[in-house]
Amino acid sequence: MNAVKTSAPKVRNGRPMWGAVFSMALGVVVLIASEFMPVSLLTPVALDLGISQGHAGQAISVSGLFAVIASLLNAPLTGRLDRKKVLLGFTLLLTFSGLMVTFAANGTMFMAGRALLGVAIGGFWSMSTATVMRLVPPGTVAKGLALINGGNALAATVAAPLGSYLGQYIGWRGAFFVVVPLAVIAFIWQWRSIPSMPSEGVRRAAANPFGLLRIPQVALGMTGILFLFMGQFAVFTYLRPFLEEMTRLSVTQLSVVLLLLGAAGLVGTWLIGHLLQRRLYAYLIAIPLLMAAIAGLLIEWGTAPLAAGALLAVWGLVATPAPVAWGLWLSKALPDDAEAGGGLMVATIQLAITLGAGLGGLLFDAVGWWSPFALGLGLLVCSAFAAWAAMRKSEDLFLSPLRPGHQATPDGR
């Protein structure tokens, strides 16, 4: 893959544009809140639209499917356009999605709105790392990614309980509409704060992001990401039935534990931005190993409420910031192909979530509550091994500062 000069250095050499990064973080809050809002509103949505709860539950699957498609096609289809305009377009789609869902007259219109949301999610996330690389100096990319992922952690923590609370007082349509003015604010803020980022041509990787997998370190890194998120969601998806049936927590206790998990995730996301400046691969290896250990300890001690609560707090502390670490890896592994690589990474994560949750569910029903945790443990160990292998393949690249314009080559150097 021949290097193509980009305009990134022109932006980086100026002052860090933290206002633009915060505007993106607000966009992420709205995206993720919109994505997970249906979790606590399935019953009223199904009753009002005259569809089954299972049909209504496909709202999340639909958005995930379109997120995968958009993440892979964004760079090939929009690579020659000003990146600011493309980001604003995805934020505008987010706004239209909220309006379509709010005023949906039937299940088809509701799902169409969710499909638009998926396009916004996949497109926005696929551009996030590459955009941060152009907004802040190289030494603060980890901090910028942590800020954006902090919006992700915050929204994932509050979306379901907030949707449930609002749904009681203003109905499910009102709950979905709340995100619309926030999306408008994000659009205006991004329009005012993000500088023009003209494209200077489409790299070969943008036309076929899968071609990046020919680079050994990228293939190993994406394998590590796949196993990490498969393992995480094999466990995380079934925490609620585990805590209700095995730990026997009340509804109030369950809410406290999940809130603690989310709060620990926010702390971890804040900390990781400071820790990743050195020894990136040490964290890429340690995070899944710690998560695997927690999955094993939950099988052994998870029936004790205090032990379960403490273990899940540590889980939130180490698992939530994992995307920040892999986002920084992406910025170093593919400095000139970060957008195409971001699309491939988003697609890998979405596929991993689907596979992890699906396989975990099959095991949960067929074998027992402990089996998704055991599956997650094995997958997370595989993730750590893949990260270690990628480190061995590209040791010179990642254990020393990157030279300006340095690009990974197929031999990992």
mmCIF file of N, CA and C in Angstrom, residues 238 356-368 371-372:
data_model
loop_
_atom_site.group_PDB
_atom_site.id
_atom_site.type_symbol
_atom_site.label_atom_id
_atom_site.label_comp_id
_atom_site.label_asym_id
_atom_site.label_seq_id
_atom_site.Cartn_x
_atom_site.Cartn_y
_atom_site.Cartn_z
ATOM 1 N N TYR A 238 -25.438 -11.478 29.780
ATOM 2 C CA TYR A 238 -26.211 -12.350 30.677
ATOM 3 C C TYR A 238 -25.954 -12.058 32.152
ATOM 4 N N GLY A 356 -20.741 -13.047 20.179
ATOM 5 C CA GLY A 356 -20.572 -13.312 21.606
ATOM 6 C C GLY A 356 -21.897 -13.451 22.325
ATOM 7 N N ALA A 357 -22.808 -12.505 22.066
ATOM 8 C CA ALA A 357 -24.114 -12.566 22.719
ATOM 9 C C ALA A 357 -24.909 -13.779 22.235
ATOM 10 N N GLY A 358 -24.816 -14.083 20.922
ATOM 11 C CA GLY A 358 -25.565 -15.211 20.381
ATOM 12 C C GLY A 358 -25.081 -16.548 20.909
ATOM 13 N N LEU A 359 -23.769 -16.780 20.867
ATOM 14 C CA LEU A 359 -23.213 -18.038 21.378
ATOM 15 C C LEU A 359 -23.438 -18.152 22.887
ATOM 16 N N GLY A 360 -23.287 -17.044 23.601
ATOM 17 C CA GLY A 360 -23.533 -17.060 25.038
ATOM 18 C C GLY A 360 -24.966 -17.440 25.366
ATOM 19 N N GLY A 361 -25.909 -16.930 24.566
ATOM 20 C CA GLY A 361 -27.312 -17.257 24.796
ATOM 21 C C GLY A 361 -27.613 -18.725 24.555
ATOM 22 N N LEU A 362 -27.037 -19.283 23.497
ATOM 23 C CA LEU A 362 -27.236 -20.707 23.223
ATOM 24 C C LEU A 362 -26.703 -21.567 24.372
ATOM 25 N N LEU A 363 -25.531 -21.211 24.882
ATOM 26 C CA LEU A 363 -24.948 -21.961 25.989
ATOM 27 C C LEU A 363 -25.748 -21.772 27.272
ATOM 28 N N PHE A 364 -26.204 -20.552 27.509
ATOM 29 C CA PHE A 364 -26.978 -20.253 28.719
ATOM 30 C C PHE A 364 -28.208 -21.154 28.799
ATOM 31 N N ASP A 365 -28.905 -21.310 27.660
ATOM 32 C CA ASP A 365 -30.125 -22.126 27.643
ATOM 33 C C ASP A 365 -29.816 -23.623 27.663
ATOM 34 N N ALA A 366 -28.747 -24.022 26.981
ATOM 35 C CA ALA A 366 -28.489 -25.455 26.806
ATOM 36 C C ALA A 366 -27.667 -26.069 27.933
ATOM 37 N N VAL A 367 -26.743 -25.288 28.519
ATOM 38 C CA VAL A 367 -25.801 -25.848 29.490
ATOM 39 C C VAL A 367 -26.022 -25.316 30.896
ATOM 40 N N GLY A 368 -26.249 -24.017 31.009
ATOM 41 C CA GLY A 368 -26.442 -23.443 32.335
ATOM 42 C C GLY A 368 -25.853 -22.053 32.440
ATOM 43 N N SER A 371 -22.006 -21.229 31.768
ATOM 44 C CA SER A 371 -21.342 -21.505 30.496
ATOM 45 C C SER A 371 -20.973 -20.247 29.692
ATOM 46 N N PRO A 372 -21.810 -19.189 29.638
ATOM 47 C CA PRO A 372 -21.350 -17.993 28.931
ATOM 48 C C PRO A 372 -20.115 -17.368 29.581
#
